Tab-separated table of C-alpha atoms in Angstrom:
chain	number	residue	atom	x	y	z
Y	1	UNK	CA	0.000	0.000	0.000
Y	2	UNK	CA	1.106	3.149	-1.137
Y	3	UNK	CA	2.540	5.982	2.098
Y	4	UNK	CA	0.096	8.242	3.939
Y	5	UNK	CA	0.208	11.973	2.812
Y	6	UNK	CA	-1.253	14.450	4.837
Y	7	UNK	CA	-4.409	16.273	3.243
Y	8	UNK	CA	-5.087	20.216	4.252
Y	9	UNK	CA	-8.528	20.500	5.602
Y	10	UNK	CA	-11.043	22.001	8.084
Y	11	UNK	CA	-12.734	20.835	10.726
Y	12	UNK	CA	-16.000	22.309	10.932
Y	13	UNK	CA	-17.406	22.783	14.681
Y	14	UNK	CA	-20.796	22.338	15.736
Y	15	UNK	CA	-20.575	24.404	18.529
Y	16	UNK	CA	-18.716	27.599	18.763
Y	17	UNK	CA	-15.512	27.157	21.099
Y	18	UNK	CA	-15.070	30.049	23.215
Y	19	UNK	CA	-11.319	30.962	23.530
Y	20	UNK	CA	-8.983	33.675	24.786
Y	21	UNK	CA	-7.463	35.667	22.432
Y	22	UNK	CA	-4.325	34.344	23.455
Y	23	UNK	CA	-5.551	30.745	22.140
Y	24	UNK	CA	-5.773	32.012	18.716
Y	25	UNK	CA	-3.040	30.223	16.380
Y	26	UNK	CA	-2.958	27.869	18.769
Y	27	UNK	CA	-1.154	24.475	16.818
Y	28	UNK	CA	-2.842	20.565	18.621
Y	29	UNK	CA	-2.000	17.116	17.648
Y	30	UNK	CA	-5.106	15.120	18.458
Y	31	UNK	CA	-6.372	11.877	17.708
Y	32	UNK	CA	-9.520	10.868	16.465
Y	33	UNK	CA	-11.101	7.204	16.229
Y	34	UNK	CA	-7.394	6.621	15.980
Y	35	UNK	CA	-6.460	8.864	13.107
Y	36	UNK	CA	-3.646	11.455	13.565
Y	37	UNK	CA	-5.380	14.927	13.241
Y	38	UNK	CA	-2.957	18.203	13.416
Y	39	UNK	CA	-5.678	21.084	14.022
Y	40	UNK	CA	-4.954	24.548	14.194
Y	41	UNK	CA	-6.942	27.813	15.150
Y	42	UNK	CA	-7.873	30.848	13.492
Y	43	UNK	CA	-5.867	34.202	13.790
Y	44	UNK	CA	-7.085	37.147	14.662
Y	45	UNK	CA	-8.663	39.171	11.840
Y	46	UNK	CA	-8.385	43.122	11.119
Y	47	UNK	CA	-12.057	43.500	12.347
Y	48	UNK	CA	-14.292	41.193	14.601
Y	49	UNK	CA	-14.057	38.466	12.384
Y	50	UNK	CA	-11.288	35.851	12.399
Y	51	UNK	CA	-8.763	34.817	9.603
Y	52	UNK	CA	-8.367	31.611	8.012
Y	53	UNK	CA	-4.792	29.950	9.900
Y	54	UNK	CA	-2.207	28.600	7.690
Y	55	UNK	CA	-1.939	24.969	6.955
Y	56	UNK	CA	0.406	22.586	8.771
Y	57	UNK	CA	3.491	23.914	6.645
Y	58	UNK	CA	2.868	27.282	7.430
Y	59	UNK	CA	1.263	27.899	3.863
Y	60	UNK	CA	-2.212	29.188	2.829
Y	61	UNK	CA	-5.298	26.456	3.098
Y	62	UNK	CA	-6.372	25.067	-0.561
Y	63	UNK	CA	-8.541	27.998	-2.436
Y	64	UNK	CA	-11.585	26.369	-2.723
Y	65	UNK	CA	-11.808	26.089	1.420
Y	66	UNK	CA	-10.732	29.934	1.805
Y	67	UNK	CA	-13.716	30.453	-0.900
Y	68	UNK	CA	-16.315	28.407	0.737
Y	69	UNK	CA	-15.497	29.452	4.341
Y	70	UNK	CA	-15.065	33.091	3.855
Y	71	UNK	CA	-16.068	34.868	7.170
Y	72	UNK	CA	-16.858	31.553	8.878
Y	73	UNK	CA	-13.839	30.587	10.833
Y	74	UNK	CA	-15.441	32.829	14.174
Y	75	UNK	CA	-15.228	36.019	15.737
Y	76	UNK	CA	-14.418	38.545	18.501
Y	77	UNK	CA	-16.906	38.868	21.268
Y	78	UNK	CA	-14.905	40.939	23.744
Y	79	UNK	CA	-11.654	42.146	24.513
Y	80	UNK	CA	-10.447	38.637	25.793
Y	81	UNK	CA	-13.385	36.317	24.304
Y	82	UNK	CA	-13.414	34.701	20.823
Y	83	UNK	CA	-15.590	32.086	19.242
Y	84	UNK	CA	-13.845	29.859	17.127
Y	85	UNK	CA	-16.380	28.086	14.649
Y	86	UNK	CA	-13.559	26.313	12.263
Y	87	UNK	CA	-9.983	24.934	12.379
Y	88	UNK	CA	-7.684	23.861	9.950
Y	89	UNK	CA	-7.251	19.766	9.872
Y	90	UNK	CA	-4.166	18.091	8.685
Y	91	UNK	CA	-5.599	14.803	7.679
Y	92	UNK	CA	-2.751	11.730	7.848
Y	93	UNK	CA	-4.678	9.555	5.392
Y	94	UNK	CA	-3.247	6.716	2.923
Y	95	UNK	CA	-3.989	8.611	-1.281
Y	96	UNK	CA	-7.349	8.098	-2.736
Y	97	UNK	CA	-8.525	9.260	-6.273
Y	98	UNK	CA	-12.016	9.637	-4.613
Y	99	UNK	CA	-11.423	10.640	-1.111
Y	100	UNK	CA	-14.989	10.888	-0.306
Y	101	UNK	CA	-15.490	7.054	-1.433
Y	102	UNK	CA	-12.423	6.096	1.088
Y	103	UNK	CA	-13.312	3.782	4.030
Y	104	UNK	CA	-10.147	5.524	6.105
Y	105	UNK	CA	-11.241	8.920	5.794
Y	106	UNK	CA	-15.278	7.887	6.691
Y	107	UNK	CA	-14.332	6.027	9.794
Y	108	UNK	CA	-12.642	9.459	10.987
Y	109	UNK	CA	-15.628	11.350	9.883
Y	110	UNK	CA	-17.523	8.934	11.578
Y	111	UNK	CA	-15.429	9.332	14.880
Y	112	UNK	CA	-15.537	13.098	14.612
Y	113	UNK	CA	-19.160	13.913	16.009
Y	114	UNK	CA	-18.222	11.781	19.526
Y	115	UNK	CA	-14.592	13.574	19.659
Y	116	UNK	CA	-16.116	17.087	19.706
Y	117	UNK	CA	-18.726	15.874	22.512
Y	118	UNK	CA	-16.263	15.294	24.610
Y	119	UNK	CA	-14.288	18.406	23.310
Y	120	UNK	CA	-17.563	20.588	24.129
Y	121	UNK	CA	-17.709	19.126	27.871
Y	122	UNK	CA	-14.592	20.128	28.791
Y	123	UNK	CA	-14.704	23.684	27.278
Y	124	UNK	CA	-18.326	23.867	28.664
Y	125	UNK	CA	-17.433	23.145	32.300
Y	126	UNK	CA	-13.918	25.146	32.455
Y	127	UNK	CA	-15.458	28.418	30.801
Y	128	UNK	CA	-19.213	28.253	32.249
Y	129	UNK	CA	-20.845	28.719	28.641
Y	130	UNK	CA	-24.252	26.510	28.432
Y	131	UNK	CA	-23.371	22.961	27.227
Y	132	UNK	CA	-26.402	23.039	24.428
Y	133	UNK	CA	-27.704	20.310	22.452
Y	134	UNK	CA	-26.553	19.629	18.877
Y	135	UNK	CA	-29.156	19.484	16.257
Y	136	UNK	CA	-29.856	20.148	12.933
Y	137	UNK	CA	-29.318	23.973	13.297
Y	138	UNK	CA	-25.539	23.397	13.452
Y	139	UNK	CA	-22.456	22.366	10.878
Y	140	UNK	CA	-20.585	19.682	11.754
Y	141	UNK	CA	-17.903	17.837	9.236
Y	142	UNK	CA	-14.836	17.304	7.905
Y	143	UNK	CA	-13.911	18.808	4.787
Y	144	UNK	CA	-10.826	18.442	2.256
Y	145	UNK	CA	-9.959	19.335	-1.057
Y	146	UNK	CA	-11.421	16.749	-3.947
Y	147	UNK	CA	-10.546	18.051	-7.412
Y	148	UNK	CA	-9.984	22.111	-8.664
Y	149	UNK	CA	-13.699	23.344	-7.778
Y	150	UNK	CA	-15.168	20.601	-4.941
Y	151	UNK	CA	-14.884	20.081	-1.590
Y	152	UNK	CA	-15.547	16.302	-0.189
Y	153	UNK	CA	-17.197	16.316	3.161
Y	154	UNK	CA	-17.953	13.973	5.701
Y	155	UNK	CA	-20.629	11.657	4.691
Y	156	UNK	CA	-22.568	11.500	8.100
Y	157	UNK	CA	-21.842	14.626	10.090
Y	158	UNK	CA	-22.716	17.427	7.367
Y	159	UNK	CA	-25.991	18.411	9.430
Y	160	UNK	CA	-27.780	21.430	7.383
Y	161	UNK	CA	-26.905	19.336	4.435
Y	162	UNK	CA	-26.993	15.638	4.175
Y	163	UNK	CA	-24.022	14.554	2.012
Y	164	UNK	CA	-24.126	11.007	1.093
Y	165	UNK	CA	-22.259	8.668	-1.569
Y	166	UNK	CA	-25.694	9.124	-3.797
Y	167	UNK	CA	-27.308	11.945	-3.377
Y	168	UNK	CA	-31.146	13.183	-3.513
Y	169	UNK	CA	-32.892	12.346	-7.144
Y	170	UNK	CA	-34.472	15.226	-8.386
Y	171	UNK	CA	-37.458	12.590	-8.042
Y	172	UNK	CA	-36.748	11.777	-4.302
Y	173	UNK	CA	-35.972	15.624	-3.484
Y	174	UNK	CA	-39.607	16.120	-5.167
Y	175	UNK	CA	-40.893	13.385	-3.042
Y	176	UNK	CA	-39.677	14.995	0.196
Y	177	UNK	CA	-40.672	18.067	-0.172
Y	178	UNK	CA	-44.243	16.932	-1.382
Y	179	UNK	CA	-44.095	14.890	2.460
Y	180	UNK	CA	-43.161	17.175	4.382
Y	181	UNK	CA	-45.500	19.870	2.709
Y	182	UNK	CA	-48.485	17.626	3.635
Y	183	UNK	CA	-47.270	16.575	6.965
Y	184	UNK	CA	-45.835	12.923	6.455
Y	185	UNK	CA	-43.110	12.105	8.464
Y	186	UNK	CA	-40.515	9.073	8.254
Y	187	UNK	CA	-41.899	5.952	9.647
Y	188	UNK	CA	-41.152	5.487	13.078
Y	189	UNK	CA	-39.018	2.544	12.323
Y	190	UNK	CA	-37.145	4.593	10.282
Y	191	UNK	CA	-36.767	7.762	12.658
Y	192	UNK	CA	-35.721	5.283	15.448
Y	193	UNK	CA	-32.844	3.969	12.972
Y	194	UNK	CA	-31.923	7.125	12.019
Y	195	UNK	CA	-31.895	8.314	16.021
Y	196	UNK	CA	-29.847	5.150	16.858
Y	197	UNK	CA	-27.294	5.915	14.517
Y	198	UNK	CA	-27.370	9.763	15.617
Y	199	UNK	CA	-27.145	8.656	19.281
Y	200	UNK	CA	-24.234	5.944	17.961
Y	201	UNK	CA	-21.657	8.617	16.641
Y	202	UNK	CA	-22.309	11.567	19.472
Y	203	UNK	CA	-21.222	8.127	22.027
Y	204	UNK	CA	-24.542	7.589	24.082
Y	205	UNK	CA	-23.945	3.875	23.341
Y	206	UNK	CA	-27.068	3.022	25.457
Y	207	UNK	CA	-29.289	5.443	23.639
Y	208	UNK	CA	-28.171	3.677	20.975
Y	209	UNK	CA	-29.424	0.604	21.589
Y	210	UNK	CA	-32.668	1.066	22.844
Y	211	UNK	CA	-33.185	3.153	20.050
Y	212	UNK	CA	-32.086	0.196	17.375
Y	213	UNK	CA	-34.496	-2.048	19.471
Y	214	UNK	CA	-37.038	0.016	19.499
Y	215	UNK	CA	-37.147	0.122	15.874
Y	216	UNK	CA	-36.904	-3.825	15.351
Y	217	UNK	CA	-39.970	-3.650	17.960
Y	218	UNK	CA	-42.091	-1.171	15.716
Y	219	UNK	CA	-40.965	-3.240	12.636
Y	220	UNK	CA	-42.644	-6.423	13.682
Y	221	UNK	CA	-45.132	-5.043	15.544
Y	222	UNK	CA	-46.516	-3.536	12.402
Y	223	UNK	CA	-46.082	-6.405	10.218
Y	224	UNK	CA	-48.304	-8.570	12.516
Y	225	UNK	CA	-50.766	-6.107	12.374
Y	226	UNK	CA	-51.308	-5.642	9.004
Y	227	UNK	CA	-51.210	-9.374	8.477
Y	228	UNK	CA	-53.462	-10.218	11.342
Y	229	UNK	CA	-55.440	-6.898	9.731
Y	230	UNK	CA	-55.920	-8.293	6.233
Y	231	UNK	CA	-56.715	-11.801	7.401
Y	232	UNK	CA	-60.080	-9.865	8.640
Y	233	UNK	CA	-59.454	-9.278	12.660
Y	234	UNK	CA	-60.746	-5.881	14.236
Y	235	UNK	CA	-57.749	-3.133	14.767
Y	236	UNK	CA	-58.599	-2.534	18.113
Y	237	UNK	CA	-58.297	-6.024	19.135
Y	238	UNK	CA	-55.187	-6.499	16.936
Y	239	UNK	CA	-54.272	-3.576	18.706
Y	240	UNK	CA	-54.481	-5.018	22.314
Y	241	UNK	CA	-53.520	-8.593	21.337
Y	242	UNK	CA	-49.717	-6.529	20.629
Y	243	UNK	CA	-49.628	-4.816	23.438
Y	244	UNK	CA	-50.258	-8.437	25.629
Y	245	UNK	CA	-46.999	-9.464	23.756
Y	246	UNK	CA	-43.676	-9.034	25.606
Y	247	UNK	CA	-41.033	-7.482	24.031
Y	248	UNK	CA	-39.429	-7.744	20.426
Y	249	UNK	CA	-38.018	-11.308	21.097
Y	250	UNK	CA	-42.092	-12.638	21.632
Y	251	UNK	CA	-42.850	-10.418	18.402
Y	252	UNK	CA	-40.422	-12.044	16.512
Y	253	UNK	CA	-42.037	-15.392	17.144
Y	254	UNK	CA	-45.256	-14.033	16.073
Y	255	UNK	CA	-44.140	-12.163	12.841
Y	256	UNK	CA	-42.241	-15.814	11.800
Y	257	UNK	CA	-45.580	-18.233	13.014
Y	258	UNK	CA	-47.305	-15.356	10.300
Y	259	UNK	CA	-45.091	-16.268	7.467
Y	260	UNK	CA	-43.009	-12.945	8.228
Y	261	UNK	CA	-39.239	-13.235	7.491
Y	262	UNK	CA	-37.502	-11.016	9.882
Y	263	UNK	CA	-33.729	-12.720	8.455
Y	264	UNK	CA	-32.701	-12.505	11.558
Y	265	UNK	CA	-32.410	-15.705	13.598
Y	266	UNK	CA	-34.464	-15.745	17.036
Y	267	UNK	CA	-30.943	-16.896	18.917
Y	268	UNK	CA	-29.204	-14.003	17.628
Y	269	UNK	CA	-31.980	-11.266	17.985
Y	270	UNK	CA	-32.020	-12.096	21.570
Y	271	UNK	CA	-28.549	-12.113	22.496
Y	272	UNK	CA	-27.520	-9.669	20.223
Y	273	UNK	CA	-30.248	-7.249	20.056
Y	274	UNK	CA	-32.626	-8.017	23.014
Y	275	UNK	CA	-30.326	-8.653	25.596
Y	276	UNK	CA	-28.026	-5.816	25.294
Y	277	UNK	CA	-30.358	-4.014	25.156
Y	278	UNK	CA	-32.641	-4.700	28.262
Y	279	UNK	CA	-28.917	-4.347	30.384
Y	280	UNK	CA	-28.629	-0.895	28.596
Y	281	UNK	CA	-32.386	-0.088	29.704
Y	282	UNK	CA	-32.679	-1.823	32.722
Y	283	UNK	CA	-29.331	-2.565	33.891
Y	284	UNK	CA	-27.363	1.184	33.172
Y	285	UNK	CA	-24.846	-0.733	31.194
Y	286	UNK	CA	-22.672	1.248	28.430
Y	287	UNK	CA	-22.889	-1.472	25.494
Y	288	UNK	CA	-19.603	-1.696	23.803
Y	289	UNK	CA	-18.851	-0.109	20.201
Y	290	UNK	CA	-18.955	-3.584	18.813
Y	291	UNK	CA	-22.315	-4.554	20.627
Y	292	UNK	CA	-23.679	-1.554	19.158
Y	293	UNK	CA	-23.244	-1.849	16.061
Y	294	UNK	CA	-23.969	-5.532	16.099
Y	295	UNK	CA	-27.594	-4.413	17.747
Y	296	UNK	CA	-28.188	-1.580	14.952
Y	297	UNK	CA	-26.885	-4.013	12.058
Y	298	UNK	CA	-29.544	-6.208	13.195
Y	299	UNK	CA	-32.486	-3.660	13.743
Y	300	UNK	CA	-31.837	-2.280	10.335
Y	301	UNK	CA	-32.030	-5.688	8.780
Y	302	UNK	CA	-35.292	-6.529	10.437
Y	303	UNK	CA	-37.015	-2.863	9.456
Y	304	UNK	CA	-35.384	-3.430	5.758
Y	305	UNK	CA	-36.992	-6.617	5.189
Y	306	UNK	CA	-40.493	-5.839	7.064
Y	307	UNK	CA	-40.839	-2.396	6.377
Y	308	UNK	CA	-38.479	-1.322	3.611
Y	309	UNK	CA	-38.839	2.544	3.141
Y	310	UNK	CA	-40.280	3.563	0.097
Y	311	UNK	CA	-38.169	5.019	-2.376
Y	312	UNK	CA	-39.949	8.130	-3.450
C-alpha cells in the first residue's frame, strides 16, 4: 500500500468554542477514532471576524476552502473572548482518487461527532458557557480538497446538508418536499434507525441501543398487524392482542408463526439485540462499540426486510 500523505482541511465545529485571544493560532495534535489529526486555530482578523490559519506547513489552506469558508472561521466577542467556529485539519490519510469514497477517511468522519462531545464538555465546564444540544441547526464535518472546484465532506456529520455517496434524485428531493409539505413524516421505524445511529456517533452507546431495538420492535409489531389486519381481525383487538406481547423477542415469534421473514435468527436477535439491550435499559450498562453496532446491524435488517422505506 502506497505511504500516507497528509491532506489540508477544516474541521468544521458544531458548537462555537469560546477561547482567549491568546488561544488564537494555537497548533494541537489530536487523535480521532485513531487517526492522527494536526488542528490549528484561526488568527485574529483586522475587524471582529477571524482569519483563516495557515496549513500545517505554514502555507495558505487550498482555495476552494478559503472560498467556501469566507467569514466563517469565528469572531471577537470581547476584549479577551473569541468564538472559534472552524480549524484547519491536517488529515494523515493513505492517497485516494475519490477521497470521499475512502473507508479511512469515513471512519474518521464517523469518529468526529463523539470527539467534539467530549471536546464541548470540557470547554463547557472550564469556561461556564451553556453545554447546548446539537441538532440540525448546526455544521458539523470534515472537509478536504477533492478536485480544482469541490470540496468532499464527511458523509454522516454534514448536518444542514446531508451529504451522502448518492445523493437526492431530483425525483426523491420532489418526493420529500411533497411529504413534508403535507405533513408525512418518516416511519417510526425509520426515525428510530436514524436516532440510533445519531445517538451511535455523538457516544450515548445506550441510547443507541434502545433506540435500534425500538425500531426492530415497531418493525414487527406492524407487520403482525397488518397481516393479522388483512386476514379480517378488528384493529382494536389487533391492537391489544400486541400490546399483551412481551417485548421484540415474543414479536419475533409471532411475525415468523405469520409467514413474516424477519432474516434474523431468534438466537441471535435475543442475544444480540434483546439482551443488550434490556442491560442498557434496565441494567445502566454502556454497550460496547462492537455490541452496538452488532444491535443496529440487526435492527436495520429486520425494518429493511419488514418495512423497507419507500423510495420516493
Amino acid at each position: 500500500m502506497s505511504r500516507r500523505r497528509r491532506y489540508a482541511g477544516i474541521a468544521s465545529f458544531p458548537w462555537s468554542l469560546p477561547v482567549d485571544v491568546d488561544a488564537l493560532g494555537l497548533v494541537e495534535h489530536v487523535t480521532i477514532g485513531g487517526h492522527k489529526v494536526t488542528m490549528k486555530l484561526p488568527t485574529l482578523g483586522d475587524d471582529v471576524l477571524l482569519r483563516a490559519p495557515t496549513d500545517h506547513r505554514g502555507k495558505p489552506l487550498p482555495p476552494q476552502i478559503l472560498k467556501a469558508f469566507d467569514g466563517q472561521w469565528g469572531y471577537r466577542g470581547s476584549e479577551r473572548s473569541c468564538y472559534v467556529a472552524l480549524a484547519s485539519a491536517s488529515l494523515l490519510l493513505y492517497p485516494q482518487e475519490k477521497m470521499h469514497d475512502s473507508e479511512e477517511f469515513n471512519s474518521l468522519s464517523d469518529s468526529f461527532f463523539s470527539w467534539f462531545k467530549a471536546v464541548q464538555e470540557w470547554a463547557a465546564a472550564w469556561s461556564g458557557t451553556p453545554l447546548g444540544n446539537f441538532d440540525n441547526s448546526h455544521n458539523s464535518a470534515l472537509h478536504i480538497p477533492s478536485g480544482k472546484e469541490y470540496l468532499t465532506a464527511s458523509p454522516v456529520l454534514m448536518r444542514t446538508l446531508f451529504i451522502e455517496k448518492q445523493p437526492l434524485s431530483r425525483v426523491q428531493l420532489s418526493a420529500a418536499l411533497r411529504h413534508a409539505s403535507h405533513g408525512e413524516h418518516l416511519p417510526v421505524e425509520h426515525r428510530m434507525l436514524l436516532s440510533a445511529k445519531d445517538a451511535q456517533l455523538g457516544g450515548d452507546l445506550r441510547r443507541a441501543v434502545i433506540d435500534a431495538a425500538t425500531a426492530a420492535e415497531v418493525a414487527l409489531a406492524s407487520y403482525v398487524a397488518d397481516n393479522l389486519e388483512a386476514r379480517g381481525l378488528e384493529r382494536e383487538f389487533i391492537d391489544e392482542m400486541i400490546k399483551d406481547v412481551n417485548g421484540v423477542v415474543n414479536l419475533h415469534a409471532l411475525c415468523t408463526r405469520l409467514d413474516g421473514k424477519p432474516v434474523i435468527s431468534k438466537g441471535k436477535l435475543t442475544q444480540e439485540l434483546a439482551n443488550v439491550r434490556n442491560l442498557a435499559a434496565h441494567g445502566g450498562q454502556t454497550p460496547t462499540p462492537q455490541e452496538t453496532a452488532v444491535a443496529r446491524e440487526h435492527a436495520a435488517t429486520i425494518v429493511r426486510a419488514l418495512r423497507p422505506l419507500p423510495q420516493v
